[in-house]
Amino acid sequence: MDTAIKKSATPDALLTGRLQKFFRWESFLILIVVLVCVMNSYLSPYFLDPWNLSDATFNFTEKALIALPMAMLIIAKEIDISVAAIISLSSTLMGLVAQMGAPVYAVAFVGILAGAACGLFNGVLVTHFKIPSIVVTIGTMSLFRGISYILLGDQVVRDYPDGFEFFGQGYVYWVFSFELVLFAFFALVFYWLLHRTTFGRYTYAIGNNPTASYYSGIKVDKHRLILFTLVGVMSGVASVLLTSRLGSTRPSIAMGWELSIITMVVLGGVSILGGSGTIAGVVLAVILMGLVTFGMGLLNIPGIVMTIIVGVMLITVVSLPVLITMYKTSLKRKEAKAL
């Protein structure tokens, strides 16, 4: 790929100079969110009901929690497509522990610990054995979910201790669910981590040029290992919330979530090539996808159509900036030849 195309293959790179301050990708997402709200409120009188909107957040907060560290991982030029399988394995282990009579917080701790272990395992394979992350996580995606099927088979675990349902069904205040408040908290944490710390600056540096970062003194492998572990931890947290919300565990839980999570990240302006992106953009993309799917649900649009729309959104967001940049590069070359 042309170097100029590679550096510009992100929405924000399409605008330069003063215009970039006013016409950022985040501004475009805000505009689309407003338009979606106006359109949905026109099409359905139930869209703006506070409790309906609150219920809609349950459909994306668990995925959004994983999208936050996934954004940092992709910025660092890596990816993890085993996150849904991590949720499955974490949920399975929580179910087995719950059947043994463990208390609420012990069950939740097991889920988060299992997620952290899976993320660490992915990170070790990538950093120590130098296997590409997409290859590793394709393998562990099958491995983790396969272990879940071995442990549970066709069984469904529903015997969870009293109080466990609060994590996925409880409300902190009025229409604000525990899941939504938790997502807002972690959004602030990851915003601070990526945009206000040395760790975040190292993440961008590694994504732009891993070799130069290594020779600049950045511990690239250690940094990537931490990022993979963070993705695993947040997958474990999402598993606790999802299992609590459903009230049951089965090996097929969260099937196909990888596409939605990666779509949230890329739609938020994170370059799939690494090196650029913001947490604010990811949060806006999460809200946008949540409102779109909620609106389609109110209109009784089939789930398979929603899946198609999500896929089209992902392809459009990834390809459009590259195509525009290729067109601009082609024009510059023609102008150079003309001179």
Short mmCIF file of C-alpha atoms in Angstrom, two decimals:
data_model
loop_
_atom_site.label_atom_id
_atom_site.label_comp_id
_atom_site.label_asym_id
_atom_site.label_seq_id
_atom_site.Cartn_x
_atom_site.Cartn_y
_atom_site.Cartn_z
CA MET A 1 0.00 0.00 0.00
CA ASP A 2 1.18 3.50 -0.79
CA THR A 3 2.69 5.20 2.29
CA ALA A 4 0.56 8.28 1.75
CA ILE A 5 -2.58 6.16 1.65
CA LYS A 6 -1.58 4.22 4.76
CA LYS A 7 -0.98 7.35 6.83
CA SER A 8 -4.27 8.89 5.74
CA ALA A 9 -6.50 5.85 6.08
CA THR A 10 -8.45 7.28 8.95
CA PRO A 11 -11.46 9.66 8.83
CA ASP A 12 -9.73 12.58 10.58
CA ALA A 13 -6.85 12.46 8.12
CA LEU A 14 -9.16 13.49 5.29
CA LEU A 15 -9.20 17.07 6.55
CA THR A 16 -6.14 19.14 7.25
CA GLY A 17 -5.28 22.56 8.59
CA ARG A 18 -7.92 24.73 10.22
CA LEU A 19 -10.81 22.69 8.88
CA GLN A 20 -9.71 19.69 10.94
CA LYS A 21 -10.43 21.59 14.17
CA PHE A 22 -14.07 22.07 13.22
CA PHE A 23 -14.86 19.08 11.02
CA ARG A 24 -13.55 16.14 12.97
CA TRP A 25 -14.92 12.60 12.74
CA GLU A 26 -16.44 13.03 16.20
CA SER A 27 -18.40 16.07 14.96
CA PHE A 28 -19.73 14.01 12.06
CA LEU A 29 -20.82 11.27 14.49
CA ILE A 30 -22.62 13.81 16.69
CA LEU A 31 -24.51 15.05 13.62
CA ILE A 32 -25.50 11.51 12.66
CA VAL A 33 -26.64 10.76 16.24
CA VAL A 34 -28.89 13.84 16.17
CA LEU A 35 -30.32 12.86 12.78
CA VAL A 36 -30.99 9.30 13.96
CA CYS A 37 -32.79 10.62 17.06
CA VAL A 38 -34.95 12.95 14.97
CA MET A 39 -35.77 10.22 12.45
CA ASN A 40 -36.56 7.58 15.08
CA SER A 41 -38.72 9.97 17.11
CA TYR A 42 -40.67 10.75 13.92
CA LEU A 43 -41.10 7.08 13.00
CA SER A 44 -42.03 5.87 16.49
CA PRO A 45 -43.76 7.76 19.33
CA TYR A 46 -42.15 5.40 21.86
CA PHE A 47 -38.55 6.24 20.96
CA LEU A 48 -38.05 9.20 23.32
CA ASP A 49 -39.62 7.52 26.34
CA PRO A 50 -36.91 7.62 29.09
CA TRP A 51 -37.54 4.05 30.22
CA ASN A 52 -37.48 2.75 26.64
CA LEU A 53 -34.15 4.49 26.05
CA SER A 54 -32.87 3.07 29.33
CA ASP A 55 -33.86 -0.44 28.31
CA ALA A 56 -32.12 0.11 24.96
CA THR A 57 -28.78 0.66 26.70
CA PHE A 58 -28.77 -2.96 27.88
CA ASN A 59 -28.32 -4.01 24.25
CA PHE A 60 -24.94 -2.32 23.82
CA THR A 61 -23.29 -1.48 27.15
CA GLU A 62 -21.66 -4.90 27.52
CA LYS A 63 -20.20 -4.71 24.01
CA ALA A 64 -19.20 -1.08 24.59
CA LEU A 65 -17.17 -2.00 27.67
CA ILE A 66 -15.02 -4.27 25.50
CA ALA A 67 -14.83 -1.68 22.70
CA LEU A 68 -12.92 0.72 24.99
CA PRO A 69 -9.76 -1.40 25.46
CA MET A 70 -10.22 -2.87 21.96
CA ALA A 71 -9.81 0.67 20.60
CA MET A 72 -6.46 1.00 22.35
CA LEU A 73 -5.39 -2.44 21.11
CA ILE A 74 -6.23 -1.58 17.50
CA ILE A 75 -4.48 1.79 17.83
CA ALA A 76 -1.41 -0.23 18.86
CA LYS A 77 -1.72 -2.17 15.57
CA GLU A 78 -3.14 -5.38 17.09
CA ILE A 79 -6.60 -6.97 17.28
CA ASP A 80 -8.48 -9.52 19.39
CA ILE A 81 -11.38 -11.37 17.79
CA SER A 82 -11.68 -13.93 20.59
CA VAL A 83 -13.57 -11.58 22.94
CA ALA A 84 -16.96 -13.28 22.50
CA ALA A 85 -15.37 -16.66 23.22
CA ILE A 86 -13.75 -15.18 26.34
CA ILE A 87 -17.22 -14.11 27.48
CA SER A 88 -18.46 -17.65 26.89
CA LEU A 89 -15.66 -19.28 28.88
CA SER A 90 -15.90 -16.73 31.71
CA SER A 91 -19.65 -17.25 31.94
CA THR A 92 -19.21 -21.02 31.95
CA LEU A 93 -16.72 -20.88 34.82
CA MET A 94 -19.02 -18.54 36.76
CA GLY A 95 -21.87 -21.01 36.29
CA LEU A 96 -19.78 -23.91 37.59
CA VAL A 97 -18.62 -21.90 40.61
CA ALA A 98 -22.19 -20.77 41.31
CA GLN A 99 -23.34 -24.40 41.30
CA MET A 100 -20.76 -25.09 44.02
CA GLY A 101 -22.49 -22.53 46.25
CA ALA A 102 -20.06 -19.60 45.90
CA PRO A 103 -21.32 -16.16 47.04
CA VAL A 104 -22.18 -13.33 44.63
CA TYR A 105 -18.87 -11.45 44.61
CA ALA A 106 -16.85 -14.65 44.36
CA VAL A 107 -18.81 -15.62 41.24
CA ALA A 108 -18.20 -12.18 39.69
CA PHE A 109 -14.51 -12.31 40.62
CA VAL A 110 -14.12 -15.68 38.90
CA GLY A 111 -15.62 -14.26 35.70
CA ILE A 112 -13.28 -11.26 35.65
CA LEU A 113 -10.25 -13.39 36.59
CA ALA A 114 -11.04 -15.87 33.81
CA GLY A 115 -11.28 -13.02 31.30
CA ALA A 116 -7.94 -11.61 32.46
CA ALA A 117 -6.30 -15.04 32.13
CA CYS A 118 -7.62 -15.46 28.57
CA GLY A 119 -6.40 -12.00 27.58
CA LEU A 120 -3.00 -12.68 29.13
CA PHE A 121 -2.80 -15.98 27.26
CA ASN A 122 -3.48 -14.20 23.96
CA GLY A 123 -0.89 -11.57 24.79
CA VAL A 124 1.80 -14.13 25.62
CA LEU A 125 1.25 -15.96 22.34
CA VAL A 126 1.52 -12.70 20.39
CA THR A 127 4.44 -11.09 22.22
CA HIS A 128 6.55 -14.09 23.25
CA PHE A 129 6.02 -16.41 20.29
CA LYS A 130 5.68 -13.58 17.73
CA ILE A 131 2.50 -14.99 16.18
CA PRO A 132 0.26 -12.39 14.46
CA SER A 133 -2.60 -11.41 16.73
CA ILE A 134 -5.29 -12.17 14.17
CA VAL A 135 -3.97 -15.73 13.83
CA VAL A 136 -3.70 -16.19 17.59
CA THR A 137 -7.17 -14.88 18.35
CA ILE A 138 -8.80 -16.88 15.55
CA GLY A 139 -7.33 -19.96 17.23
CA THR A 140 -8.26 -18.99 20.78
CA MET A 141 -11.74 -18.00 19.62
CA SER A 142 -12.34 -21.66 18.82
CA LEU A 143 -10.33 -22.85 21.83
CA PHE A 144 -12.14 -20.86 24.51
CA ARG A 145 -15.62 -21.58 23.19
CA GLY A 146 -14.70 -25.23 22.64
CA ILE A 147 -13.70 -25.52 26.31
CA SER A 148 -17.09 -24.04 27.24
CA TYR A 149 -18.88 -26.72 25.22
CA ILE A 150 -16.72 -29.44 26.81
CA LEU A 151 -17.51 -28.22 30.33
CA LEU A 152 -21.24 -27.65 29.84
CA GLY A 153 -22.29 -29.50 26.71
CA ASP A 154 -25.95 -28.69 26.06
CA GLN A 155 -26.62 -27.75 29.68
CA VAL A 156 -27.91 -24.37 30.81
CA VAL A 157 -26.87 -23.11 34.27
CA ARG A 158 -29.46 -20.95 36.04
CA ASP A 159 -28.57 -21.48 39.71
CA TYR A 160 -26.98 -18.15 40.62
CA PRO A 161 -26.93 -16.70 44.15
CA ASP A 162 -29.41 -14.03 45.24
CA GLY A 163 -28.24 -10.53 44.36
CA PHE A 164 -26.29 -11.60 41.28
CA GLU A 165 -29.04 -10.26 39.03
CA PHE A 166 -28.29 -6.68 40.11
CA PHE A 167 -25.13 -6.51 37.96
CA GLY A 168 -27.08 -6.90 34.73
CA GLN A 169 -30.59 -5.80 35.70
CA GLY A 170 -30.25 -3.30 38.55
CA TYR A 171 -30.64 0.48 38.52
CA VAL A 172 -28.48 2.97 40.37
CA TYR A 173 -30.87 5.91 40.12
CA TRP A 174 -34.11 6.44 38.14
CA VAL A 175 -33.49 5.27 34.55
CA PHE A 176 -29.74 4.92 34.98
CA SER A 177 -28.87 1.24 35.12
CA PHE A 178 -25.81 -0.19 36.84
CA GLU A 179 -24.48 -1.25 33.42
CA LEU A 180 -24.80 2.27 32.00
CA VAL A 181 -23.14 3.90 35.01
CA LEU A 182 -20.33 1.34 34.85
CA PHE A 183 -19.80 2.06 31.15
CA ALA A 184 -19.68 5.82 31.79
CA PHE A 185 -17.10 5.25 34.54
CA PHE A 186 -14.85 3.07 32.37
CA ALA A 187 -15.23 5.45 29.41
CA LEU A 188 -13.72 8.19 31.59
CA VAL A 189 -10.99 5.83 32.82
CA PHE A 190 -9.95 4.79 29.31
CA TYR A 191 -10.19 8.38 28.04
CA TRP A 192 -7.76 9.40 30.76
CA LEU A 193 -5.52 6.39 30.09
CA LEU A 194 -5.28 6.97 26.32
CA HIS A 195 -5.28 10.77 26.14
CA ARG A 196 -3.75 11.92 29.41
CA THR A 197 -0.99 9.46 30.28
CA THR A 198 2.39 8.29 29.02
CA PHE A 199 0.84 4.86 28.50
CA GLY A 200 -1.54 6.38 25.97
CA ARG A 201 1.23 8.22 24.14
CA TYR A 202 3.18 4.97 23.92
CA THR A 203 0.08 3.29 22.46
CA TYR A 204 -0.06 5.83 19.61
CA ALA A 205 3.69 5.61 19.07
CA ILE A 206 3.61 1.80 18.79
CA GLY A 207 0.70 1.96 16.38
CA ASN A 208 2.48 4.41 14.12
CA ASN A 209 5.89 2.72 14.13
CA PRO A 210 6.57 -0.28 16.41
CA THR A 211 10.22 -0.56 15.35
CA ALA A 212 11.01 3.08 16.03
CA SER A 213 9.16 2.84 19.35
CA TYR A 214 11.29 -0.15 20.36
CA TYR A 215 14.53 1.68 19.58
CA SER A 216 13.21 4.74 21.42
CA GLY A 217 13.14 2.72 24.63
CA ILE A 218 9.46 1.75 24.72
CA LYS A 219 8.88 -1.81 25.94
CA VAL A 220 6.65 -2.69 23.00
CA ASP A 221 5.96 -6.32 23.90
CA LYS A 222 5.18 -5.52 27.53
CA HIS A 223 2.85 -2.73 26.41
CA ARG A 224 0.99 -5.02 24.03
CA LEU A 225 0.74 -7.71 26.70
CA ILE A 226 -0.94 -5.22 29.03
CA LEU A 227 -3.39 -4.19 26.31
CA PHE A 228 -4.38 -7.79 25.56
CA THR A 229 -4.89 -8.37 29.28
CA LEU A 230 -7.05 -5.24 29.55
CA VAL A 231 -9.25 -6.53 26.73
CA GLY A 232 -9.56 -9.82 28.59
CA VAL A 233 -10.44 -8.11 31.87
CA MET A 234 -13.18 -6.03 30.25
CA SER A 235 -14.47 -9.13 28.45
CA GLY A 236 -14.73 -10.75 31.88
CA VAL A 237 -16.63 -7.73 33.21
CA ALA A 238 -18.97 -7.88 30.22
CA SER A 239 -19.48 -11.60 30.89
CA VAL A 240 -20.58 -10.87 34.47
CA LEU A 241 -23.09 -8.27 33.26
CA LEU A 242 -24.43 -10.38 30.38
CA THR A 243 -24.78 -13.53 32.47
CA SER A 244 -26.51 -11.56 35.21
CA ARG A 245 -28.88 -9.92 32.72
CA LEU A 246 -29.83 -13.22 31.07
CA GLY A 247 -29.90 -15.10 34.36
CA SER A 248 -28.28 -18.12 32.77
CA THR A 249 -25.10 -19.54 31.25
CA ARG A 250 -24.74 -21.51 28.03
CA PRO A 251 -21.74 -22.10 25.73
CA SER A 252 -23.37 -20.20 22.83
CA ILE A 253 -23.60 -16.96 24.81
CA ALA A 254 -22.44 -13.78 22.99
CA MET A 255 -22.09 -15.61 19.69
CA GLY A 256 -21.05 -13.21 16.90
CA TRP A 257 -20.30 -10.23 19.14
CA GLU A 258 -16.86 -9.75 17.58
CA LEU A 259 -18.31 -8.00 14.53
CA SER A 260 -20.37 -5.53 16.56
CA ILE A 261 -17.47 -4.64 18.88
CA ILE A 262 -14.98 -4.09 16.07
CA THR A 263 -17.62 -2.07 14.18
CA MET A 264 -18.04 0.20 17.20
CA VAL A 265 -14.29 0.81 17.32
CA VAL A 266 -13.80 1.45 13.60
CA LEU A 267 -16.99 3.50 13.30
CA GLY A 268 -15.58 5.63 16.12
CA GLY A 269 -12.71 6.73 13.88
CA VAL A 270 -10.03 4.32 15.06
CA SER A 271 -7.81 3.43 12.09
CA ILE A 272 -7.75 -0.30 11.41
CA LEU A 273 -4.12 0.26 10.40
CA GLY A 274 -3.26 1.55 13.88
CA GLY A 275 -1.84 4.82 15.16
CA SER A 276 -4.95 7.00 15.39
CA GLY A 277 -8.35 7.21 17.05
CA THR A 278 -10.05 8.55 20.17
CA ILE A 279 -12.14 7.18 23.02
CA ALA A 280 -14.67 9.99 22.47
CA GLY A 281 -15.22 8.75 18.93
CA VAL A 282 -15.76 5.19 20.14
CA VAL A 283 -18.30 6.33 22.75
CA LEU A 284 -20.21 8.28 20.09
CA ALA A 285 -20.13 5.25 17.77
CA VAL A 286 -21.50 3.10 20.60
CA ILE A 287 -24.38 5.52 21.14
CA LEU A 288 -25.04 5.69 17.39
CA MET A 289 -25.15 1.91 16.97
CA GLY A 290 -27.33 1.59 20.07
CA LEU A 291 -29.85 4.13 18.77
CA VAL A 292 -29.88 2.61 15.28
CA THR A 293 -30.54 -0.93 16.54
CA PHE A 294 -33.09 0.32 19.09
CA GLY A 295 -34.94 2.26 16.41
CA MET A 296 -34.98 -0.74 14.08
CA GLY A 297 -36.26 -2.89 16.94
CA LEU A 298 -39.19 -0.52 17.52
CA LEU A 299 -40.01 -0.80 13.81
CA ASN A 300 -39.93 -4.63 14.05
CA ILE A 301 -37.07 -4.96 11.58
CA PRO A 302 -35.74 -8.57 11.63
CA GLY A 303 -32.47 -9.27 13.40
CA ILE A 304 -30.81 -10.60 10.25
CA VAL A 305 -31.44 -7.23 8.57
CA MET A 306 -29.81 -5.48 11.54
CA THR A 307 -26.77 -7.73 11.12
CA ILE A 308 -26.55 -6.80 7.43
CA ILE A 309 -26.74 -3.11 8.27
CA VAL A 310 -23.95 -3.46 10.85
CA GLY A 311 -21.79 -5.22 8.26
CA VAL A 312 -22.44 -2.52 5.66
CA MET A 313 -21.56 0.18 8.21
CA LEU A 314 -18.25 -1.54 8.97
CA ILE A 315 -17.28 -1.94 5.30
CA THR A 316 -18.29 1.65 4.48
CA VAL A 317 -16.37 3.22 7.34
CA VAL A 318 -13.22 1.21 6.63
CA SER A 319 -13.22 1.64 2.86
CA LEU A 320 -14.51 5.18 2.33
CA PRO A 321 -11.50 7.06 3.79
CA VAL A 322 -9.09 4.82 1.87
CA LEU A 323 -10.96 5.32 -1.41
CA ILE A 324 -11.09 9.09 -0.96
CA THR A 325 -7.38 9.22 -0.16
CA MET A 326 -6.55 7.03 -3.15
CA TYR A 327 -8.57 9.40 -5.36
CA LYS A 328 -6.72 12.43 -3.96
CA THR A 329 -3.36 10.72 -4.44
CA SER A 330 -4.28 9.86 -8.03
CA LEU A 331 -5.17 13.51 -8.73
CA LYS A 332 -1.86 14.70 -7.30
CA ARG A 333 0.05 12.24 -9.48
CA LYS A 334 -1.80 13.40 -12.59
CA GLU A 335 -1.04 17.03 -11.71
CA ALA A 336 2.63 16.16 -11.21
CA LYS A 337 2.78 14.43 -14.60
CA ALA A 338 1.07 17.40 -16.27
CA LEU A 339 3.77 19.71 -14.91
#
